């Protein structure tokens, strides 16, 4: 018995329809690729998502909070690029812009100190003379000042700053070459929120330990007494604009932290995650 066929489109029309759908999918994929290329090809610091995407809201426009967040993200990316290129004038300029665009919470260390917890790679540090504000004319790049000891902290030395909020400790470490050996030098000390009326972003710092480790992470020497000796010989070494050493956190995100010290230095740090913590990650401060 012959089967009755349902009326339908001729086969050649169905084939054409299938080709049309394939072409539409390919075209959409092509547009997506072009859009992604345009987004990622934009120079650092110049990408403005607000020009490409608009979020629907009453009255039109882009939410002010989104514009502020986007600006901070752009400045953060630009600052990381400039700091990595050792561009001191550019780093100082964008550093100040990012501080102004998205300052750290006023009660940061009293309400949310855990935001600072962890190990941070020092991308750039720009120092001035004790008691002076950092500027293009007085700046010295890649210098860390710890209670009067100025230490070279270029990226070749893998400088890291660690903050342990629970134990109230902070440490700075670098990898140095000495007599043909690669050695880690770490200075650490107390880290406590400053009492009012000081800003809630300020921590008081008192370095009290100095340790030397092998490149593999074996402790070779402890010489914390050197800080007590230096302060006894010359108390002015621990004085910047005030009688005690302090560190202000002026901007913080999940990945980047900016700081200013009382000895005229500014810091740009990027958070280390997972296995990138470094050799001394297992050693408590």
GROMACS .gro file of C-alpha atoms in nm:
model
  285
    1UNK     CA    1   0.000   0.000   0.000
    2UNK     CA    2   0.147   0.332  -0.109
    3UNK     CA    3   0.214   0.589   0.170
    4UNK     CA    4   0.055   0.926   0.134
    5UNK     CA    5   0.300   1.220   0.152
    6UNK     CA    6   0.230   1.531   0.344
    7UNK     CA    7   0.248   1.844   0.139
    8UNK     CA    8   0.565   2.039   0.213
    9UNK     CA    9   0.835   2.258   0.064
   10UNK     CA   10   1.037   2.118  -0.224
   11UNK     CA   11   1.372   1.971  -0.121
   12UNK     CA   12   1.573   2.241  -0.297
   13UNK     CA   13   1.390   2.510  -0.097
   14UNK     CA   14   1.459   2.324   0.229
   15UNK     CA   15   1.827   2.300   0.137
   16UNK     CA   16   1.834   2.674   0.067
   17UNK     CA   17   1.668   2.743   0.401
   18UNK     CA   18   1.931   2.533   0.581
   19UNK     CA   19   2.211   2.720   0.405
   20UNK     CA   20   2.050   3.050   0.500
   21UNK     CA   21   2.046   2.954   0.870
   22UNK     CA   22   2.411   2.845   0.853
   23UNK     CA   23   2.506   3.176   0.691
   24UNK     CA   24   2.316   3.366   0.961
   25UNK     CA   25   2.499   3.178   1.238
   26UNK     CA   26   2.836   3.238   1.068
   27UNK     CA   27   2.758   3.609   1.030
   28UNK     CA   28   2.663   3.641   1.398
   29UNK     CA   29   2.982   3.460   1.500
   30UNK     CA   30   3.186   3.690   1.279
   31UNK     CA   31   3.032   4.002   1.434
   32UNK     CA   32   3.105   3.865   1.781
   33UNK     CA   33   3.471   3.803   1.691
   34UNK     CA   34   3.504   4.156   1.548
   35UNK     CA   35   3.347   4.306   1.861
   36UNK     CA   36   3.584   4.112   2.088
   37UNK     CA   37   3.883   4.217   1.877
   38UNK     CA   38   3.783   4.582   1.904
   39UNK     CA   39   3.742   4.556   2.280
   40UNK     CA   40   4.072   4.379   2.349
   41UNK     CA   41   4.267   4.579   2.090
   42UNK     CA   42   4.185   4.909   2.259
   43UNK     CA   43   4.489   5.067   2.426
   44UNK     CA   44   4.518   5.025   2.802
   45UNK     CA   45   4.340   5.305   2.980
   46UNK     CA   46   4.136   5.408   2.675
   47UNK     CA   47   3.862   5.142   2.666
   48UNK     CA   48   3.530   5.292   2.766
   49UNK     CA   49   3.262   5.026   2.792
   50UNK     CA   50   2.999   5.294   2.841
   51UNK     CA   51   3.038   5.384   2.472
   52UNK     CA   52   2.968   5.026   2.363
   53UNK     CA   53   2.704   4.911   2.608
   54UNK     CA   54   2.417   5.093   2.776
   55UNK     CA   55   2.233   4.957   3.076
   56UNK     CA   56   1.857   5.022   3.062
   57UNK     CA   57   1.734   5.258   3.331
   58UNK     CA   58   1.467   5.517   3.377
   59UNK     CA   59   1.563   5.838   3.206
   60UNK     CA   60   1.840   5.673   3.001
   61UNK     CA   61   2.215   5.706   3.054
   62UNK     CA   62   2.465   5.492   3.245
   63UNK     CA   63   2.447   5.442   3.623
   64UNK     CA   64   2.691   5.671   3.803
   65UNK     CA   65   2.825   5.381   4.012
   66UNK     CA   66   2.908   5.183   3.698
   67UNK     CA   67   3.089   5.479   3.542
   68UNK     CA   68   3.294   5.525   3.860
   69UNK     CA   69   3.384   5.155   3.876
   70UNK     CA   70   3.478   5.152   3.508
   71UNK     CA   71   3.700   5.459   3.552
   72UNK     CA   72   3.880   5.299   3.849
   73UNK     CA   73   3.935   4.977   3.655
   74UNK     CA   74   4.078   5.170   3.360
   75UNK     CA   75   4.311   5.369   3.585
   76UNK     CA   76   4.416   5.052   3.767
   77UNK     CA   77   4.513   4.884   3.439
   78UNK     CA   78   4.700   5.194   3.322
   79UNK     CA   79   4.884   5.226   3.653
   80UNK     CA   80   4.998   4.862   3.644
   81UNK     CA   81   5.126   4.917   3.289
   82UNK     CA   82   5.315   5.236   3.380
   83UNK     CA   83   5.458   5.090   3.701
   84UNK     CA   84   5.577   4.781   3.513
   85UNK     CA   85   5.748   5.007   3.258
   86UNK     CA   86   5.931   5.206   3.531
   87UNK     CA   87   5.763   5.527   3.414
   88UNK     CA   88   5.796   5.738   3.732
   89UNK     CA   89   5.614   6.055   3.614
   90UNK     CA   90   5.333   5.849   3.462
   91UNK     CA   91   5.309   5.626   3.769
   92UNK     CA   92   5.282   5.924   4.005
   93UNK     CA   93   5.023   6.093   3.783
   94UNK     CA   94   4.789   5.793   3.753
   95UNK     CA   95   4.854   5.696   4.117
   96UNK     CA   96   4.699   6.027   4.227
   97UNK     CA   97   4.414   5.998   3.975
   98UNK     CA   98   4.321   5.651   4.106
   99UNK     CA   99   4.335   5.770   4.467
  100UNK     CA  100   4.095   6.054   4.380
  101UNK     CA  101   3.863   5.839   4.166
  102UNK     CA  102   3.818   5.555   4.416
  103UNK     CA  103   3.969   5.621   4.760
  104UNK     CA  104   3.993   5.341   5.015
  105UNK     CA  105   3.706   5.325   5.268
  106UNK     CA  106   3.762   5.577   5.545
  107UNK     CA  107   3.731   5.306   5.815
  108UNK     CA  108   3.925   5.039   5.623
  109UNK     CA  109   4.154   4.913   5.900
  110UNK     CA  110   3.890   4.939   6.173
  111UNK     CA  111   3.603   4.775   5.983
  112UNK     CA  112   3.758   4.559   5.706
  113UNK     CA  113   4.130   4.498   5.775
  114UNK     CA  114   4.106   4.152   5.614
  115UNK     CA  115   4.107   4.323   5.273
  116UNK     CA  116   4.482   4.379   5.318
  117UNK     CA  117   4.554   4.022   5.426
  118UNK     CA  118   4.790   3.818   5.209
  119UNK     CA  119   5.104   3.849   5.000
  120UNK     CA  120   5.150   4.134   4.753
  121UNK     CA  121   5.406   4.178   4.475
  122UNK     CA  122   5.565   4.524   4.482
  123UNK     CA  123   5.526   4.656   4.126
  124UNK     CA  124   5.671   4.999   4.204
  125UNK     CA  125   5.790   5.205   4.495
  126UNK     CA  126   5.890   5.568   4.461
  127UNK     CA  127   6.073   5.725   4.755
  128UNK     CA  128   6.162   6.078   4.855
  129UNK     CA  129   6.381   6.209   5.135
  130UNK     CA  130   6.260   6.165   5.493
  131UNK     CA  131   5.975   6.403   5.571
  132UNK     CA  132   5.932   6.520   5.209
  133UNK     CA  133   5.644   6.459   4.971
  134UNK     CA  134   5.731   6.245   4.671
  135UNK     CA  135   5.758   6.435   4.340
  136UNK     CA  136   5.916   6.398   3.997
  137UNK     CA  137   6.220   6.599   4.109
  138UNK     CA  138   6.288   6.421   4.440
  139UNK     CA  139   6.172   6.070   4.349
  140UNK     CA  140   6.395   5.765   4.373
  141UNK     CA  141   6.251   5.452   4.215
  142UNK     CA  142   6.263   5.101   4.364
  143UNK     CA  143   6.378   5.203   4.713
  144UNK     CA  144   6.224   5.061   5.032
  145UNK     CA  145   6.300   5.245   5.358
  146UNK     CA  146   6.266   5.036   5.675
  147UNK     CA  147   6.354   5.231   5.989
  148UNK     CA  148   6.638   5.409   5.816
  149UNK     CA  149   6.760   5.118   5.602
  150UNK     CA  150   6.719   5.198   5.231
  151UNK     CA  151   6.701   4.875   5.029
  152UNK     CA  152   6.700   4.829   4.652
  153UNK     CA  153   6.365   4.672   4.558
  154UNK     CA  154   6.360   4.649   4.180
  155UNK     CA  155   6.145   4.379   4.013
  156UNK     CA  156   6.460   4.175   3.945
  157UNK     CA  157   6.478   4.124   4.321
  158UNK     CA  158   6.118   3.990   4.339
  159UNK     CA  159   6.004   4.226   4.619
  160UNK     CA  160   5.701   4.104   4.817
  161UNK     CA  161   5.504   4.260   5.101
  162UNK     CA  162   5.302   4.034   5.331
  163UNK     CA  163   5.029   4.143   5.573
  164UNK     CA  164   4.907   3.906   5.844
  165UNK     CA  165   4.611   4.089   5.996
  166UNK     CA  166   4.528   3.819   6.253
  167UNK     CA  167   4.879   3.828   6.402
  168UNK     CA  168   4.921   4.203   6.349
  169UNK     CA  169   5.239   4.168   6.142
  170UNK     CA  170   5.378   4.309   5.818
  171UNK     CA  171   5.690   4.208   5.626
  172UNK     CA  172   5.893   4.314   5.322
  173UNK     CA  173   6.116   4.066   5.141
  174UNK     CA  174   6.355   4.074   4.845
  175UNK     CA  175   6.589   3.829   4.671
  176UNK     CA  176   6.953   3.946   4.661
  177UNK     CA  177   7.284   3.819   4.524
  178UNK     CA  178   7.567   3.803   4.780
  179UNK     CA  179   7.907   3.640   4.720
  180UNK     CA  180   7.765   3.435   4.436
  181UNK     CA  181   7.466   3.316   4.641
  182UNK     CA  182   7.099   3.407   4.599
  183UNK     CA  183   6.952   3.499   4.937
  184UNK     CA  184   6.616   3.625   5.062
  185UNK     CA  185   6.623   3.922   5.299
  186UNK     CA  186   6.306   3.989   5.499
  187UNK     CA  187   6.226   4.264   5.749
  188UNK     CA  188   5.907   4.238   5.953
  189UNK     CA  189   5.734   4.409   6.241
  190UNK     CA  190   5.414   4.504   6.419
  191UNK     CA  191   5.120   4.627   6.212
  192UNK     CA  192   4.829   4.783   6.404
  193UNK     CA  193   4.545   5.023   6.311
  194UNK     CA  194   4.620   5.380   6.417
  195UNK     CA  195   4.413   5.524   6.698
  196UNK     CA  196   4.173   5.814   6.629
  197UNK     CA  197   4.195   6.094   6.532
  198UNK     CA  198   4.435   5.938   6.277
  199UNK     CA  199   4.268   5.822   5.953
  200UNK     CA  200   4.104   5.479   5.954
  201UNK     CA  201   4.323   5.384   5.657
  202UNK     CA  202   4.646   5.424   5.857
  203UNK     CA  203   4.849   5.147   6.020
  204UNK     CA  204   5.132   5.200   6.265
  205UNK     CA  205   5.443   4.999   6.172
  206UNK     CA  206   5.737   4.909   6.396
  207UNK     CA  207   5.997   4.684   6.232
  208UNK     CA  208   6.163   4.450   6.479
  209UNK     CA  209   6.303   4.151   6.288
  210UNK     CA  210   6.549   4.087   6.007
  211UNK     CA  211   6.591   3.736   5.864
  212UNK     CA  212   6.808   3.591   5.588
  213UNK     CA  213   6.696   3.279   5.398
  214UNK     CA  214   6.855   3.063   5.131
  215UNK     CA  215   6.698   3.068   4.785
  216UNK     CA  216   6.534   2.735   4.874
  217UNK     CA  217   6.374   2.889   5.184
  218UNK     CA  218   6.605   2.774   5.469
  219UNK     CA  219   6.659   3.033   5.742
  220UNK     CA  220   7.026   3.123   5.777
  221UNK     CA  221   7.032   3.425   6.008
  222UNK     CA  222   6.812   3.633   6.240
  223UNK     CA  223   6.928   3.982   6.335
  224UNK     CA  224   6.632   4.176   6.472
  225UNK     CA  225   6.861   4.354   6.718
  226UNK     CA  226   6.986   4.572   6.432
  227UNK     CA  227   6.665   4.782   6.440
  228UNK     CA  228   6.686   4.844   6.813
  229UNK     CA  229   7.050   4.941   6.772
  230UNK     CA  230   6.981   5.182   6.486
  231UNK     CA  231   6.705   5.357   6.683
  232UNK     CA  232   6.926   5.383   6.988
  233UNK     CA  233   7.211   5.538   6.788
  234UNK     CA  234   6.995   5.776   6.584
  235UNK     CA  235   6.628   5.810   6.692
  236UNK     CA  236   6.566   6.051   6.403
  237UNK     CA  237   6.585   5.757   6.161
  238UNK     CA  238   6.240   5.637   6.265
  239UNK     CA  239   6.087   5.983   6.231
  240UNK     CA  240   5.914   6.109   5.924
  241UNK     CA  241   5.651   6.379   5.959
  242UNK     CA  242   5.551   6.233   6.297
  243UNK     CA  243   5.724   6.047   6.578
  244UNK     CA  244   5.620   5.699   6.460
  245UNK     CA  245   5.628   5.509   6.131
  246UNK     CA  246   5.296   5.463   5.957
  247UNK     CA  247   5.150   5.335   5.629
  248UNK     CA  248   4.830   5.465   5.467
  249UNK     CA  249   4.631   5.243   5.229
  250UNK     CA  250   4.485   5.493   4.983
  251UNK     CA  251   4.326   5.253   4.730
  252UNK     CA  252   4.241   4.883   4.739
  253UNK     CA  253   4.070   4.633   4.510
  254UNK     CA  254   4.079   4.255   4.484
  255UNK     CA  255   4.405   4.276   4.288
  256UNK     CA  256   4.578   4.612   4.346
  257UNK     CA  257   4.669   4.814   4.654
  258UNK     CA  258   4.819   5.163   4.678
  259UNK     CA  259   4.994   5.300   4.984
  260UNK     CA  260   5.176   5.605   5.118
  261UNK     CA  261   5.434   5.600   5.395
  262UNK     CA  262   5.537   5.869   5.642
  263UNK     CA  263   5.888   5.865   5.497
  264UNK     CA  264   5.770   6.011   5.166
  265UNK     CA  265   5.723   5.689   4.969
  266UNK     CA  266   5.437   5.562   4.754
  267UNK     CA  267   5.375   5.195   4.677
  268UNK     CA  268   5.196   5.004   4.400
  269UNK     CA  269   5.128   4.641   4.488
  270UNK     CA  270   4.952   4.352   4.313
  271UNK     CA  271   4.806   4.058   4.502
  272UNK     CA  272   4.978   3.720   4.470
  273UNK     CA  273   4.748   3.419   4.451
  274UNK     CA  274   4.784   3.044   4.488
  275UNK     CA  275   5.124   2.897   4.405
  276UNK     CA  276   5.260   3.240   4.306
  277UNK     CA  277   5.302   3.334   4.674
  278UNK     CA  278   5.678   3.279   4.669
  279UNK     CA  279   5.937   3.077   4.861
  280UNK     CA  280   5.877   3.242   5.200
  281UNK     CA  281   5.498   3.206   5.195
  282UNK     CA  282   5.519   2.919   5.446
  283UNK     CA  283   5.733   3.115   5.694
  284UNK     CA  284   5.530   3.319   5.948
  285UNK     CA  285   5.629   3.681   5.995
   0.00000   0.00000   0.00000
